[in-house]
Amino acid sequence: KLDAEADIVDGVSSRVILRTGLQVVGVVTIINGLNQAIATLGIVLSSRENLALGIQISSVLVPMVIILMGIYLTIASNGIAARLNPDCAVVPDSGETLFVLALKILGAVLVVHALPDAVQLLSNVIYIKSVSPVWNTGVQSQFIYTHLISTLIYFGIGWYLLRGGRLLVVWAFPES
């Protein structure tokens, strides 16, 4: 069975493997966004009169951004793969090449994972700046303080991996 699976990948270009991985990440992202949209919609509709308009908007905006990002990854995966892996004729001939492709896919996962918090952070900053100083914005401020660093780390590491994660490649394949 392992030989049959190897034949499926044999001769497939690096770009096709990367594009397929990005499409899978896109579909998973759409599913996560839909799941979050259903949960959020129920909360917003049941307590609409108790939630400030800014919170209602951000609650709806976050899942929509996730869904849109998943759609973008699925539809535009060919263009993204072309930018991340310009040589379309290269067929992975080593574990190192496949490792680099997996790092790029993982980078896309990390960037997509950071998007909801990034949108929520932006929404909270806008909310804090737009409300009266007498309103309590402690919850929004705490969200910013607790999520800003981790969101930046996800984006940073994700971007690094999208660019190939060279240091990790050197560690994983020191003989190269």
PDB file of C-alpha atoms in Angstrom:
ATOM      1  CA  LYS A   1       0.000   0.000   0.000  1.00  0.00           C
ATOM      2  CA  LEU A   2       2.820   2.428   0.780  1.00  0.00           C
ATOM      3  CA  ASP A   3       4.253   1.980  -2.733  1.00  0.00           C
ATOM      4  CA  ALA A   4       0.862   2.826  -4.289  1.00  0.00           C
ATOM      5  CA  GLU A   5       0.670   6.021  -2.206  1.00  0.00           C
ATOM      6  CA  ALA A   6       4.202   6.946  -3.236  1.00  0.00           C
ATOM      7  CA  ASP A   7       3.179   6.552  -6.895  1.00  0.00           C
ATOM      8  CA  ILE A   8       0.405   9.115  -6.417  1.00  0.00           C
ATOM      9  CA  VAL A   9       2.897  11.789  -5.337  1.00  0.00           C
ATOM     10  CA  ASP A  10       5.645  10.627  -7.696  1.00  0.00           C
ATOM     11  CA  GLY A  11       6.049  13.145 -10.490  1.00  0.00           C
ATOM     12  CA  VAL A  12       3.805  15.790  -8.893  1.00  0.00           C
ATOM     13  CA  SER A  13       5.452  19.204  -8.844  1.00  0.00           C
ATOM     14  CA  SER A  14       6.235  21.088  -5.668  1.00  0.00           C
ATOM     15  CA  ARG A  15       3.827  23.822  -6.715  1.00  0.00           C
ATOM     16  CA  VAL A  16       0.945  21.356  -7.075  1.00  0.00           C
ATOM     17  CA  ILE A  17       1.649  19.881  -3.643  1.00  0.00           C
ATOM     18  CA  LEU A  18       1.831  23.373  -2.111  1.00  0.00           C
ATOM     19  CA  ARG A  19      -1.353  24.499  -3.888  1.00  0.00           C
ATOM     20  CA  THR A  20      -3.200  21.404  -2.687  1.00  0.00           C
ATOM     21  CA  GLY A  21      -2.048  21.994   0.878  1.00  0.00           C
ATOM     22  CA  LEU A  22      -3.208  25.620   0.717  1.00  0.00           C
ATOM     23  CA  GLN A  23      -6.583  24.507  -0.637  1.00  0.00           C
ATOM     24  CA  VAL A  24      -7.000  22.066   2.243  1.00  0.00           C
ATOM     25  CA  VAL A  25      -6.092  24.829   4.721  1.00  0.00           C
ATOM     26  CA  GLY A  26      -8.664  27.035   2.968  1.00  0.00           C
ATOM     27  CA  VAL A  27     -11.442  24.457   3.298  1.00  0.00           C
ATOM     28  CA  VAL A  28     -10.633  23.861   6.985  1.00  0.00           C
ATOM     29  CA  THR A  29     -10.657  27.635   7.510  1.00  0.00           C
ATOM     30  CA  ILE A  30     -14.090  27.964   5.871  1.00  0.00           C
ATOM     31  CA  ILE A  31     -15.446  25.198   8.118  1.00  0.00           C
ATOM     32  CA  ASN A  32     -13.993  26.872  11.225  1.00  0.00           C
ATOM     33  CA  GLY A  33     -15.444  30.220  10.154  1.00  0.00           C
ATOM     34  CA  LEU A  34     -18.899  28.743   9.604  1.00  0.00           C
ATOM     35  CA  ASN A  35     -18.739  27.036  12.984  1.00  0.00           C
ATOM     36  CA  GLN A  36     -17.755  30.297  14.670  1.00  0.00           C
ATOM     37  CA  ALA A  37     -20.431  32.233  12.731  1.00  0.00           C
ATOM     38  CA  ILE A  38     -23.183  29.900  13.920  1.00  0.00           C
ATOM     39  CA  ALA A  39     -22.055  30.138  17.548  1.00  0.00           C
ATOM     40  CA  THR A  40     -21.590  33.908  17.401  1.00  0.00           C
ATOM     41  CA  LEU A  41     -24.881  34.575  15.657  1.00  0.00           C
ATOM     42  CA  GLY A  42     -26.762  32.788  18.420  1.00  0.00           C
ATOM     43  CA  ILE A  43     -25.048  34.837  21.113  1.00  0.00           C
ATOM     44  CA  VAL A  44     -25.533  38.163  19.318  1.00  0.00           C
ATOM     45  CA  LEU A  45     -29.208  37.526  18.527  1.00  0.00           C
ATOM     46  CA  SER A  46     -30.055  36.372  22.047  1.00  0.00           C
ATOM     47  CA  SER A  47     -28.409  39.308  23.807  1.00  0.00           C
ATOM     48  CA  ARG A  48     -28.586  42.057  21.195  1.00  0.00           C
ATOM     49  CA  GLU A  49     -30.048  44.631  23.586  1.00  0.00           C
ATOM     50  CA  ASN A  50     -27.276  44.063  26.130  1.00  0.00           C
ATOM     51  CA  LEU A  51     -24.339  44.305  23.712  1.00  0.00           C
ATOM     52  CA  ALA A  52     -22.859  47.550  22.445  1.00  0.00           C
ATOM     53  CA  LEU A  53     -23.059  48.041  18.678  1.00  0.00           C
ATOM     54  CA  GLY A  54     -19.255  47.801  18.334  1.00  0.00           C
ATOM     55  CA  ILE A  55     -19.222  44.415  20.021  1.00  0.00           C
ATOM     56  CA  GLN A  56     -22.085  43.191  17.835  1.00  0.00           C
ATOM     57  CA  ILE A  57     -20.263  44.300  14.689  1.00  0.00           C
ATOM     58  CA  SER A  58     -16.955  42.743  15.712  1.00  0.00           C
ATOM     59  CA  SER A  59     -18.717  39.539  16.725  1.00  0.00           C
ATOM     60  CA  VAL A  60     -20.134  39.206  13.224  1.00  0.00           C
ATOM     61  CA  LEU A  61     -17.029  40.538  11.471  1.00  0.00           C
ATOM     62  CA  VAL A  62     -14.563  37.992  12.870  1.00  0.00           C
ATOM     63  CA  PRO A  63     -16.237  34.851  11.444  1.00  0.00           C
ATOM     64  CA  MET A  64     -16.846  36.636   8.140  1.00  0.00           C
ATOM     65  CA  VAL A  65     -13.132  37.464   7.832  1.00  0.00           C
ATOM     66  CA  ILE A  66     -12.263  33.842   8.610  1.00  0.00           C
ATOM     67  CA  ILE A  67     -14.675  32.561   5.953  1.00  0.00           C
ATOM     68  CA  LEU A  68     -13.407  35.084   3.392  1.00  0.00           C
ATOM     69  CA  MET A  69      -9.794  34.123   4.128  1.00  0.00           C
ATOM     70  CA  GLY A  70     -10.676  30.450   3.641  1.00  0.00           C
ATOM     71  CA  ILE A  71     -12.394  31.225   0.341  1.00  0.00           C
ATOM     72  CA  TYR A  72      -9.377  33.274  -0.750  1.00  0.00           C
ATOM     73  CA  LEU A  73      -6.952  30.463   0.139  1.00  0.00           C
ATOM     74  CA  THR A  74      -9.070  27.953  -1.745  1.00  0.00           C
ATOM     75  CA  ILE A  75      -9.662  30.053  -4.862  1.00  0.00           C
ATOM     76  CA  ALA A  76      -6.317  31.876  -5.084  1.00  0.00           C
ATOM     77  CA  SER A  77      -4.140  28.945  -4.041  1.00  0.00           C
ATOM     78  CA  ASN A  78      -2.578  28.659  -7.492  1.00  0.00           C
ATOM     79  CA  GLY A  79      -1.368  32.274  -7.441  1.00  0.00           C
ATOM     80  CA  ILE A  80      -0.187  32.025  -3.845  1.00  0.00           C
ATOM     81  CA  ALA A  81       1.685  28.799  -4.620  1.00  0.00           C
ATOM     82  CA  ALA A  82       3.274  30.456  -7.660  1.00  0.00           C
ATOM     83  CA  ARG A  83       4.580  33.313  -5.487  1.00  0.00           C
ATOM     84  CA  LEU A  84       5.820  30.986  -2.745  1.00  0.00           C
ATOM     85  CA  ASN A  85       7.292  28.439  -5.149  1.00  0.00           C
ATOM     86  CA  PRO A  86       8.147  30.100  -8.489  1.00  0.00           C
ATOM     87  CA  ASP A  87       9.658  27.024 -10.175  1.00  0.00           C
ATOM     88  CA  CYS A  88       6.593  24.984 -11.152  1.00  0.00           C
ATOM     89  CA  ALA A  89       8.542  22.195 -12.843  1.00  0.00           C
ATOM     90  CA  VAL A  90      10.467  21.120  -9.739  1.00  0.00           C
ATOM     91  CA  VAL A  91       9.370  17.708  -8.534  1.00  0.00           C
ATOM     92  CA  PRO A  92      10.187  17.048  -4.877  1.00  0.00           C
ATOM     93  CA  ASP A  93      13.069  14.643  -4.888  1.00  0.00           C
ATOM     94  CA  SER A  94      13.992  14.704  -1.244  1.00  0.00           C
ATOM     95  CA  GLY A  95      12.629  14.874   2.237  1.00  0.00           C
ATOM     96  CA  GLU A  96      14.069  18.379   2.496  1.00  0.00           C
ATOM     97  CA  THR A  97      11.949  19.659  -0.395  1.00  0.00           C
ATOM     98  CA  LEU A  98       8.808  18.141   1.095  1.00  0.00           C
ATOM     99  CA  PHE A  99       9.737  19.569   4.506  1.00  0.00           C
ATOM    100  CA  VAL A 100      10.010  23.077   3.036  1.00  0.00           C
ATOM    101  CA  LEU A 101       6.596  22.664   1.381  1.00  0.00           C
ATOM    102  CA  ALA A 102       5.099  21.463   4.677  1.00  0.00           C
ATOM    103  CA  LEU A 103       6.631  24.480   6.461  1.00  0.00           C
ATOM    104  CA  LYS A 104       5.006  26.814   3.930  1.00  0.00           C
ATOM    105  CA  ILE A 105       1.632  25.141   4.462  1.00  0.00           C
ATOM    106  CA  LEU A 106       2.102  25.366   8.237  1.00  0.00           C
ATOM    107  CA  GLY A 107       2.953  29.055   7.795  1.00  0.00           C
ATOM    108  CA  ALA A 108      -0.386  29.571   6.036  1.00  0.00           C
ATOM    109  CA  VAL A 109      -2.142  27.769   8.898  1.00  0.00           C
ATOM    110  CA  LEU A 110      -0.490  30.036  11.488  1.00  0.00           C
ATOM    111  CA  VAL A 111      -1.327  33.228   9.596  1.00  0.00           C
ATOM    112  CA  VAL A 112      -4.940  32.124   9.136  1.00  0.00           C
ATOM    113  CA  HIS A 113      -5.090  31.107  12.804  1.00  0.00           C
ATOM    114  CA  ALA A 114      -3.990  34.610  13.845  1.00  0.00           C
ATOM    115  CA  LEU A 115      -6.575  36.416  11.699  1.00  0.00           C
ATOM    116  CA  PRO A 116      -9.570  36.174  14.067  1.00  0.00           C
ATOM    117  CA  ASP A 117      -7.584  37.618  16.954  1.00  0.00           C
ATOM    118  CA  ALA A 118      -6.144  40.320  14.691  1.00  0.00           C
ATOM    119  CA  VAL A 119      -9.637  41.382  13.616  1.00  0.00           C
ATOM    120  CA  GLN A 120     -10.859  41.238  17.219  1.00  0.00           C
ATOM    121  CA  LEU A 121      -7.855  43.291  18.374  1.00  0.00           C
ATOM    122  CA  LEU A 122      -8.547  45.941  15.762  1.00  0.00           C
ATOM    123  CA  SER A 123     -12.223  45.952  16.647  1.00  0.00           C
ATOM    124  CA  ASN A 124     -11.456  46.381  20.357  1.00  0.00           C
ATOM    125  CA  VAL A 125      -9.061  49.255  19.680  1.00  0.00           C
ATOM    126  CA  ILE A 126     -11.695  50.996  17.545  1.00  0.00           C
ATOM    127  CA  TYR A 127     -14.310  50.379  20.225  1.00  0.00           C
ATOM    128  CA  ILE A 128     -12.124  51.772  23.013  1.00  0.00           C
ATOM    129  CA  LYS A 129     -11.322  54.868  20.965  1.00  0.00           C
ATOM    130  CA  SER A 130     -14.960  55.482  19.998  1.00  0.00           C
ATOM    131  CA  VAL A 131     -16.811  55.146  23.310  1.00  0.00           C
ATOM    132  CA  SER A 132     -17.156  57.684  26.050  1.00  0.00           C
ATOM    133  CA  PRO A 133     -14.381  57.627  28.666  1.00  0.00           C
ATOM    134  CA  VAL A 134     -16.976  56.928  31.345  1.00  0.00           C
ATOM    135  CA  TRP A 135     -17.779  53.528  29.822  1.00  0.00           C
ATOM    136  CA  ASN A 136     -15.911  50.573  31.213  1.00  0.00           C
ATOM    137  CA  THR A 137     -13.644  49.146  28.508  1.00  0.00           C
ATOM    138  CA  GLY A 138     -11.731  46.821  30.819  1.00  0.00           C
ATOM    139  CA  VAL A 139     -12.758  43.658  28.968  1.00  0.00           C
ATOM    140  CA  GLN A 140     -11.613  45.064  25.625  1.00  0.00           C
ATOM    141  CA  SER A 141      -8.343  46.337  27.105  1.00  0.00           C
ATOM    142  CA  GLN A 142      -7.640  42.982  28.714  1.00  0.00           C
ATOM    143  CA  PHE A 143      -8.276  41.187  25.400  1.00  0.00           C
ATOM    144  CA  ILE A 144      -5.761  43.490  23.709  1.00  0.00           C
ATOM    145  CA  TYR A 145      -3.120  42.914  26.387  1.00  0.00           C
ATOM    146  CA  THR A 146      -3.565  39.151  26.453  1.00  0.00           C
ATOM    147  CA  HIS A 147      -3.786  38.548  22.692  1.00  0.00           C
ATOM    148  CA  LEU A 148      -1.538  41.132  21.053  1.00  0.00           C
ATOM    149  CA  ILE A 149       1.804  39.374  21.610  1.00  0.00           C
ATOM    150  CA  SER A 150       0.536  35.886  20.722  1.00  0.00           C
ATOM    151  CA  THR A 151      -1.145  37.206  17.565  1.00  0.00           C
ATOM    152  CA  LEU A 152       2.060  38.951  16.489  1.00  0.00           C
ATOM    153  CA  ILE A 153       4.031  35.771  17.198  1.00  0.00           C
ATOM    154  CA  TYR A 154       1.624  33.689  15.094  1.00  0.00           C
ATOM    155  CA  PHE A 155       1.865  36.185  12.242  1.00  0.00           C
ATOM    156  CA  GLY A 156       5.659  36.441  12.533  1.00  0.00           C
ATOM    157  CA  ILE A 157       6.335  32.725  12.651  1.00  0.00           C
ATOM    158  CA  GLY A 158       3.714  32.090   9.974  1.00  0.00           C
ATOM    159  CA  TRP A 159       5.325  34.650   7.663  1.00  0.00           C
ATOM    160  CA  TYR A 160       8.778  33.177   8.339  1.00  0.00           C
ATOM    161  CA  LEU A 161       7.539  29.686   7.484  1.00  0.00           C
ATOM    162  CA  LEU A 162       5.777  30.949   4.348  1.00  0.00           C
ATOM    163  CA  ARG A 163       9.175  32.281   3.267  1.00  0.00           C
ATOM    164  CA  GLY A 164      10.697  28.795   3.701  1.00  0.00           C
ATOM    165  CA  GLY A 165      11.799  28.644   7.363  1.00  0.00           C
ATOM    166  CA  ARG A 166      15.466  28.280   6.404  1.00  0.00           C
ATOM    167  CA  LEU A 167      16.801  27.892   9.965  1.00  0.00           C
ATOM    168  CA  LEU A 168      14.407  25.014  10.640  1.00  0.00           C
ATOM    169  CA  VAL A 169      15.441  23.388   7.352  1.00  0.00           C
ATOM    170  CA  VAL A 170      19.105  23.635   8.362  1.00  0.00           C
ATOM    171  CA  TRP A 171      18.311  22.104  11.756  1.00  0.00           C
ATOM    172  CA  ALA A 172      16.230  19.299  10.241  1.00  0.00           C
ATOM    173  CA  PHE A 173      18.706  18.574   7.421  1.00  0.00           C
ATOM    174  CA  PRO A 174      22.168  19.536   8.684  1.00  0.00           C
ATOM    175  CA  GLU A 175      23.904  17.525   5.963  1.00  0.00           C
ATOM    176  CA  SER A 176      22.518  19.771   3.221  1.00  0.00           C
TER     177      SER A 176
END
